[in-house]
């Protein structure tokens, strides 16, 4: 090739603008769940992860790190390298409530919002063979006996807060018995160690239906009755806590994760959560998807931080 032609090709190559490739994960992506396998968060995470892999292009490895009511897993998540290869779930308001406690090793700003996945309404449940057929009967018994036991998913965690909202608004005292998470909390109820529990609808819905149910749902933390259980009253109908209360289950990344990484995951999870097959699988599992992008999730986290600081802390004052 003559020198003039070489120079022509070299000049042409230099004139071609270099376009940076869009970010994508390289290899398996770790998805941290701060609760044990079989918990409500874990069930939803595994369902979403399986469906999202086609849009992410890599395997999502759900890694359970239970302990200390979520703190162990969230500590690992906030300390992970912000390179997009590690993401995970936070539960609201449990995460923001934990931040208000002395000695918490992380702050709200130590996570970067990606998307919200689930929005789960709180419910009051007893065993299906419980003598309490209605929430009013349970409340009356609690007032009369004054020592009914309720299992929770940890001290001042989301389901403990639900029990506090019920007890404070209905005017009764009870004994809160903390367990390591919702799965253990509900196991305690099934085994008869406690009289009642407060959980999320997705944790108990499928086991509260049919000819041989495990649980009986007595009330819901919602201004309106739920379409899935139209015969179950709201707490407000009985003159108790009138507002919605439940849990958001959201995906975040460690602080400092670049914008292009967050944008990639927002788009991937959005496509996944809009897929009719994914929607159907969530509905079959009794899980209520509620997509929010990173900006909407950031706003929700901020509001939950205020709620945790200004309202939830008041529930536990002697």
Coordinates of C-alpha atoms in Angstrom, one line a residue:
X1 CA 0.0 0.0 0.0
X2 CA 1.5 3.4 -1.0
X3 CA 2.2 6.1 1.5
X4 CA -0.5 8.4 0.3
X5 CA -3.2 5.6 0.8
X6 CA -1.8 4.8 4.2
X7 CA -2.0 8.5 5.2
X8 CA -5.6 8.7 3.8
X9 CA -6.8 5.7 5.9
X10 CA -5.0 7.0 9.0
X11 CA -6.6 10.4 8.6
X12 CA -10.0 8.8 8.1
X13 CA -9.6 6.7 11.2
X14 CA -8.7 9.7 13.2
X15 CA -11.8 11.5 11.9
X16 CA -14.1 8.8 13.1
X17 CA -15.5 9.8 16.5
X18 CA -15.0 7.2 19.3
X19 CA -18.4 6.3 20.8
X20 CA -18.2 4.9 24.3
X21 CA -20.1 1.6 24.7
X22 CA -23.1 1.7 27.0
X23 CA -22.5 0.3 30.5
X24 CA -23.5 -3.3 31.2
X25 CA -22.5 -5.6 34.0
X26 CA -19.6 -8.0 33.5
X27 CA -20.4 -11.4 34.9
X28 CA -22.8 -12.4 37.6
X29 CA -24.5 -9.6 39.6
X30 CA -24.9 -10.1 43.3
X31 CA -28.4 -9.2 44.7
X32 CA -28.3 -8.9 48.5
X33 CA -31.4 -9.8 50.4
X34 CA -31.1 -9.0 54.1
X35 CA -33.5 -11.7 55.2
X36 CA -33.4 -15.5 55.1
X37 CA -34.5 -17.7 52.2
X38 CA -38.3 -18.1 52.1
X39 CA -39.1 -14.7 53.5
X40 CA -41.4 -12.4 51.6
X41 CA -38.5 -10.2 50.4
X42 CA -36.6 -13.3 49.3
X43 CA -39.5 -14.8 47.4
X44 CA -40.2 -11.6 45.5
X45 CA -36.5 -11.0 44.8
X46 CA -36.0 -14.5 43.3
X47 CA -39.1 -14.1 41.1
X48 CA -38.0 -10.7 39.8
X49 CA -34.3 -11.8 39.4
X50 CA -35.3 -14.8 37.2
X51 CA -37.4 -12.6 34.9
X52 CA -34.9 -9.7 34.8
X53 CA -31.9 -11.7 33.6
X54 CA -33.0 -11.5 30.0
X55 CA -32.9 -7.6 30.2
X56 CA -29.8 -7.4 32.3
X57 CA -27.8 -9.9 30.3
X58 CA -26.2 -11.6 33.3
X59 CA -27.2 -13.9 36.1
X60 CA -28.6 -12.3 39.2
X61 CA -27.4 -14.2 42.2
X62 CA -29.7 -13.7 45.1
X63 CA -27.5 -13.8 48.2
X64 CA -29.3 -14.0 51.6
X65 CA -27.5 -12.3 54.5
X66 CA -30.0 -12.4 57.4
X67 CA -29.3 -11.2 60.8
X68 CA -30.1 -8.3 63.2
X69 CA -33.4 -7.6 61.6
X70 CA -31.8 -6.7 58.2
X71 CA -28.8 -4.8 59.5
X72 CA -26.2 -7.4 58.6
X73 CA -27.3 -7.5 55.0
X74 CA -27.7 -3.8 54.7
X75 CA -24.2 -3.2 56.2
X76 CA -22.7 -5.5 53.5
X77 CA -24.7 -3.8 50.8
X78 CA -23.7 -0.2 51.8
X79 CA -20.0 -1.3 52.0
X80 CA -20.0 -3.1 48.6
X81 CA -17.9 -1.7 45.7
X82 CA -20.1 0.8 43.8
X83 CA -19.3 -0.8 40.4
X84 CA -22.8 -2.1 39.5
X85 CA -21.9 -5.7 40.2
X86 CA -23.6 -5.6 43.6
X87 CA -27.1 -4.4 44.2
X88 CA -29.7 -5.3 46.8
X89 CA -33.0 -4.8 48.5
X90 CA -34.0 -2.4 51.3
X91 CA -37.3 -2.7 53.1
X92 CA -39.1 0.5 54.1
X93 CA -39.7 1.6 56.7
X94 CA -37.4 -1.0 58.4
X95 CA -34.3 0.5 56.8
X96 CA -35.1 4.1 57.6
X97 CA -36.2 3.1 61.1
X98 CA -32.9 1.4 61.7
X99 CA -31.0 4.5 60.6
X100 CA -32.7 6.5 63.5
X101 CA -31.2 4.1 66.1
X102 CA -27.9 4.9 67.9
X103 CA -24.9 3.0 66.5
X104 CA -26.4 2.2 63.1
X105 CA -23.4 1.7 60.8
X106 CA -25.0 3.3 57.8
X107 CA -27.0 6.3 56.7
X108 CA -29.8 6.7 54.2
X109 CA -27.4 8.5 51.9
X110 CA -25.2 5.3 51.9
X111 CA -27.5 3.8 49.2
X112 CA -28.3 5.0 45.7
X113 CA -32.0 4.4 44.7
X114 CA -32.7 2.2 41.6
X115 CA -36.3 1.1 41.5
X116 CA -39.1 0.2 43.9
X117 CA -40.4 -3.4 43.4
X118 CA -43.2 -4.2 45.8
X119 CA -45.7 -2.2 47.9
X120 CA -47.2 -4.5 50.5
X121 CA -50.2 -3.7 52.8
X122 CA -50.0 -4.6 56.4
X123 CA -52.4 -7.1 57.9
X124 CA -53.3 -8.5 61.3
X125 CA -53.4 -12.4 61.3
X126 CA -54.1 -15.3 63.6
X127 CA -53.9 -19.0 63.1
X128 CA -56.8 -20.4 61.1
X129 CA -58.0 -22.4 64.2
X130 CA -57.8 -19.3 66.5
X131 CA -60.8 -18.7 68.7
X132 CA -60.8 -15.1 67.5
X133 CA -63.0 -14.8 64.5
X134 CA -62.8 -11.0 64.2
X135 CA -60.4 -8.2 65.0
X136 CA -62.8 -6.8 67.5
X137 CA -62.8 -10.1 69.4
X138 CA -59.0 -10.1 69.4
X139 CA -58.9 -6.5 70.7
X140 CA -61.5 -7.2 73.4
X141 CA -59.5 -10.2 74.6
X142 CA -56.3 -8.2 74.6
X143 CA -57.9 -5.5 76.8
X144 CA -59.4 -8.1 79.1
X145 CA -56.3 -10.3 79.5
X146 CA -53.6 -7.7 79.0
X147 CA -50.9 -10.2 78.1
X148 CA -51.5 -11.5 74.6
X149 CA -48.3 -12.3 72.8
X150 CA -47.5 -11.1 69.2
X151 CA -44.5 -12.2 67.2
X152 CA -42.6 -9.6 65.3
X153 CA -39.8 -9.5 62.7
X154 CA -37.5 -7.8 65.1
X155 CA -37.4 -5.0 67.7
X156 CA -38.9 -1.9 66.1
X157 CA -38.9 -3.5 62.7
X158 CA -41.8 -3.1 60.3
X159 CA -44.2 -5.7 61.7
X160 CA -43.4 -4.6 65.2
X161 CA -44.4 -1.1 64.2
X162 CA -47.7 -2.4 62.7
X163 CA -48.5 -4.1 66.0
X164 CA -47.7 -0.9 67.9
X165 CA -50.0 1.1 65.5
X166 CA -52.8 -1.4 66.2
X167 CA -52.3 -1.6 70.0
X168 CA -51.9 2.2 70.5
X169 CA -54.9 3.1 68.4
X170 CA -57.1 0.3 69.9
X171 CA -56.0 1.0 73.5
X172 CA -54.5 -2.3 74.6
X173 CA -51.2 -3.7 75.8
X174 CA -49.5 -6.8 74.6
X175 CA -46.2 -8.7 74.7
X176 CA -44.1 -8.2 71.6
X177 CA -41.8 -11.2 70.9
X178 CA -39.1 -10.5 68.4
X179 CA -37.8 -13.0 65.8
X180 CA -35.1 -12.8 63.2
X181 CA -37.5 -12.0 60.3
X182 CA -41.0 -12.5 59.0
X183 CA -40.5 -16.2 58.1
X184 CA -39.5 -17.0 61.7
X185 CA -42.2 -14.7 63.1
X186 CA -44.9 -16.5 61.2
X187 CA -43.5 -19.9 62.1
X188 CA -43.9 -18.9 65.7
X189 CA -47.5 -18.0 65.1
X190 CA -48.1 -21.4 63.3
X191 CA -46.5 -23.2 66.2
X192 CA -48.8 -21.5 68.7
X193 CA -46.0 -19.6 70.5
X194 CA -48.0 -16.3 70.1
X195 CA -51.6 -15.3 69.7
X196 CA -51.4 -13.0 66.7
X197 CA -49.0 -11.3 64.3
X198 CA -48.9 -8.3 62.0
X199 CA -47.3 -9.1 58.6
X200 CA -47.6 -8.1 55.0
X201 CA -50.4 -9.3 52.7
X202 CA -47.9 -11.0 50.4
X203 CA -46.5 -13.0 53.3
X204 CA -49.8 -14.6 54.2
X205 CA -52.3 -14.2 51.3
X206 CA -51.9 -17.6 49.7
X207 CA -52.0 -19.4 53.1
X208 CA -55.2 -17.6 54.1
X209 CA -57.4 -18.9 51.3
X210 CA -58.8 -22.3 50.2
X211 CA -60.4 -25.1 52.1
X212 CA -57.5 -25.6 54.5
X213 CA -56.0 -22.2 55.3
X214 CA -53.1 -21.7 57.7
X215 CA -54.0 -18.1 58.7
X216 CA -57.0 -16.0 59.2
X217 CA -56.7 -12.3 58.3
X218 CA -58.6 -10.2 60.7
X219 CA -57.9 -6.6 59.5
X220 CA -55.9 -4.6 57.0
X221 CA -53.9 -1.4 57.4
X222 CA -55.6 0.4 54.5
X223 CA -58.2 3.2 54.1
X224 CA -60.2 0.8 51.8
X225 CA -60.8 -2.9 51.9
X226 CA -58.6 -4.9 49.7
X227 CA -60.0 -6.5 46.5
X228 CA -58.3 -9.8 47.3
X229 CA -60.1 -10.0 50.7
X230 CA -63.2 -7.9 50.4
X231 CA -64.8 -9.4 53.6
X232 CA -61.9 -8.3 55.8
X233 CA -62.4 -4.9 57.5
X234 CA -59.9 -2.1 57.6
X235 CA -58.6 -1.0 61.0
X236 CA -60.3 2.3 60.4
X237 CA -63.7 0.8 60.1
X238 CA -63.4 -0.3 63.7
X239 CA -62.1 3.0 64.9
X240 CA -58.5 2.1 65.0
X241 CA -55.5 3.2 62.9
X242 CA -57.1 4.7 59.8
X243 CA -54.2 5.2 57.4
X244 CA -52.3 2.9 55.0
X245 CA -49.3 1.1 56.5
X246 CA -47.1 -1.6 55.0
X247 CA -43.8 -2.1 53.4
X248 CA -42.0 -1.0 50.3
X249 CA -39.4 -3.4 48.9
X250 CA -36.9 -1.5 46.8
X251 CA -33.7 -2.1 44.9
X252 CA -30.7 0.1 45.6
X253 CA -27.0 0.2 44.9
X254 CA -24.1 1.4 47.2
X255 CA -23.4 5.1 47.5
X256 CA -21.2 6.4 44.6
X257 CA -22.6 4.0 41.9
X258 CA -22.3 5.9 38.6
X259 CA -25.3 7.4 36.9
X260 CA -24.9 5.2 33.8
X261 CA -25.1 2.1 36.0
X262 CA -28.3 3.3 37.7
X263 CA -29.8 4.2 34.4
X264 CA -29.1 0.8 33.0
X265 CA -30.8 -1.0 35.9
X266 CA -33.8 1.4 36.0
X267 CA -34.4 0.6 32.3
X268 CA -33.8 -3.2 32.7
X269 CA -36.1 -3.5 35.7
X270 CA -38.8 -1.3 34.2
X271 CA -38.9 -3.6 31.1
X272 CA -39.1 -6.6 33.4
X273 CA -41.9 -5.2 35.6
X274 CA -44.0 -4.2 32.5
X275 CA -43.8 -7.7 31.1
X276 CA -47.2 -9.3 31.2
X277 CA -45.6 -12.7 32.1
X278 CA -43.8 -11.1 35.1
X279 CA -47.0 -9.3 36.2
X280 CA -48.9 -12.6 36.0
X281 CA -46.3 -14.5 38.1
X282 CA -46.4 -11.8 40.7
X283 CA -50.2 -11.9 40.9
X284 CA -50.1 -15.6 41.2
X285 CA -47.7 -15.3 44.1
X286 CA -49.8 -12.7 45.8
X287 CA -47.2 -10.0 45.4
X288 CA -48.1 -6.4 44.6
X289 CA -45.7 -4.8 42.2
X290 CA -45.4 -1.0 42.3
X291 CA -42.7 0.3 40.0
X292 CA -41.0 3.6 40.9
X293 CA -38.0 4.8 39.1
X294 CA -34.9 6.1 40.9
X295 CA -36.2 9.6 41.4
X296 CA -39.6 8.5 42.6
X297 CA -37.9 6.0 44.9
X298 CA -35.6 8.7 46.3
X299 CA -38.7 10.7 47.2
X300 CA -40.3 7.7 48.9
X301 CA -37.1 7.0 50.9
X302 CA -37.0 10.6 52.0
X303 CA -40.6 10.5 53.2
X304 CA -40.1 7.2 55.0
X305 CA -37.1 8.7 56.7
X306 CA -39.3 11.5 58.0
X307 CA -42.0 9.0 59.0
X308 CA -39.5 6.9 60.9
X309 CA -37.9 9.8 62.7
X310 CA -41.1 11.8 63.6
X311 CA -43.8 9.1 64.0
X312 CA -42.5 5.6 64.4
X313 CA -40.1 6.6 67.2
X314 CA -43.1 8.0 69.2
X315 CA -44.7 4.6 69.1
X316 CA -42.0 3.1 71.3
X317 CA -41.8 5.7 74.0
X318 CA -42.8 4.4 77.4

